[in-house]
Short mmCIF file of C-alpha atoms in Angstrom, two decimals:
data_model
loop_
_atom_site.label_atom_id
_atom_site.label_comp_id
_atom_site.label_asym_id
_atom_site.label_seq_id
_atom_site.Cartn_x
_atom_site.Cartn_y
_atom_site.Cartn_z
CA UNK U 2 7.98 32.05 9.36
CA UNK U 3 5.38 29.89 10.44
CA UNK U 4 2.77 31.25 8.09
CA UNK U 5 4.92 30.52 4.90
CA UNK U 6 6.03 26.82 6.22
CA UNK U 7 2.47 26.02 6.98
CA UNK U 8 1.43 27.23 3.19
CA UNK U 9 4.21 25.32 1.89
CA UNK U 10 2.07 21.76 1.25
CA UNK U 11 4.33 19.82 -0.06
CA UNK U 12 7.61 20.82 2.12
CA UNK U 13 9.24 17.43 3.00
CA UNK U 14 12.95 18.42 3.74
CA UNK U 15 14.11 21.70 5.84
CA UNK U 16 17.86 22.06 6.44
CA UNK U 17 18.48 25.03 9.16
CA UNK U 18 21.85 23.87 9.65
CA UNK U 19 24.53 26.32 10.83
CA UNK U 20 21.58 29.06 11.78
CA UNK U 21 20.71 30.65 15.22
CA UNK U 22 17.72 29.04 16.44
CA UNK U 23 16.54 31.50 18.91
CA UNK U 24 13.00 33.01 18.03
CA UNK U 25 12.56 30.92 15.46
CA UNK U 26 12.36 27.57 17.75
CA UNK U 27 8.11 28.75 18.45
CA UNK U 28 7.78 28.96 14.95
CA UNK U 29 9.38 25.75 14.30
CA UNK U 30 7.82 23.89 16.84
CA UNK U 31 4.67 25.31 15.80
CA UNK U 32 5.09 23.74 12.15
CA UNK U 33 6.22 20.65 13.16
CA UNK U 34 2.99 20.29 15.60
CA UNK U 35 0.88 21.18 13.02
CA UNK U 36 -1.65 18.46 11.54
CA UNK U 37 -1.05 19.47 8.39
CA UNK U 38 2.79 18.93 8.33
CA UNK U 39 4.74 16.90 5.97
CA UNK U 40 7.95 17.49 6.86
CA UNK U 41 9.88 13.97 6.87
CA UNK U 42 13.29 15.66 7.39
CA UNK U 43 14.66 18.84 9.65
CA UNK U 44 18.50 19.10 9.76
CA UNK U 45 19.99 21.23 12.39
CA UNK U 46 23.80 20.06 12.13
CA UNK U 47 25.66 23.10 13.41
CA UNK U 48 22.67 24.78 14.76
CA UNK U 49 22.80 27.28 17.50
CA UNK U 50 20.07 25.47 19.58
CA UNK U 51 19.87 26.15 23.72
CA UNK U 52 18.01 23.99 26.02
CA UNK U 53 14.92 26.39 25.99
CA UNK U 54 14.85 26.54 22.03
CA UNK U 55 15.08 22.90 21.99
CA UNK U 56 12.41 22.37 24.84
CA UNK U 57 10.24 24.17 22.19
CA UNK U 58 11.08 22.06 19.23
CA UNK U 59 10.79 18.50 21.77
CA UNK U 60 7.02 19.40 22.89
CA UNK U 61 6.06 19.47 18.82
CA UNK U 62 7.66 16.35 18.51
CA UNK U 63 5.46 14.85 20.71
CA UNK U 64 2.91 14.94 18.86
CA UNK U 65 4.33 15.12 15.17
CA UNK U 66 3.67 12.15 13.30
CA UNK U 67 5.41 12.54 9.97
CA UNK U 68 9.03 13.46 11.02
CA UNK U 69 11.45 10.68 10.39
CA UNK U 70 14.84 12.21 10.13
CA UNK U 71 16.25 14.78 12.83
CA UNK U 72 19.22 15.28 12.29
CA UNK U 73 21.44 17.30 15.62
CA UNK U 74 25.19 16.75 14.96
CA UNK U 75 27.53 19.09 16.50
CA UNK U 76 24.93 21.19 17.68
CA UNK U 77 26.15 24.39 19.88
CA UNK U 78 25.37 24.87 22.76
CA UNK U 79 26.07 27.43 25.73
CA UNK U 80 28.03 24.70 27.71
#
C-alpha cells in the first residue's frame, strides 16, 4: 500500500472511511510522513481506528506538512 500511495504524485484526497484500519495504519503513517506527500485531505469517518493504529497515524502527523483536512467523525473504537 505504501509503495502505490508514494508513486501516486499528485494524490491530494484519500477517503478510507468505513474501512478497518489495522495493518494498514504503518502504511498510512508512513505516506503521510513522507517528504514527498501531497495529500491535503484523509477522511476516516466511520473508520475502525484503535488507539495503537491511531498512535501510528499521530507520530506522521508530526511531521507532515501538507495535510489540512482530517477528518475522524464517528470513528469506532473498542470502548
Amino acid at each position: 500500500l505504501t509503495h502505490k500511495l508514494k508513486n501516486l504524485k499528485m494524490l491530494t484526497h484519500l477517503d478510507l472511511s468505513y474501512n478497518d484500519i489495522d495493518e494498514s495504519s504503518k502504511d498510512i503513517e508512513s505516506f503521510l510522513g513522507h517528504e514527498a506527500c501531497t495529500l491535503k485531505v484523509l477522511k476516516l469517518d466511520g473508520a475502525d481506528v484503535d488507539d495503537i493504529e491511531c498512535s501510528h497515524m499521530m507520530k506522521a502527523l508530526e511531521t507532515n506538512k501538507v495535510l489540512t483536512t482530517l477528518s475522524i467523525s464517528v470513528v469506532k473504537t473498542p470502548f
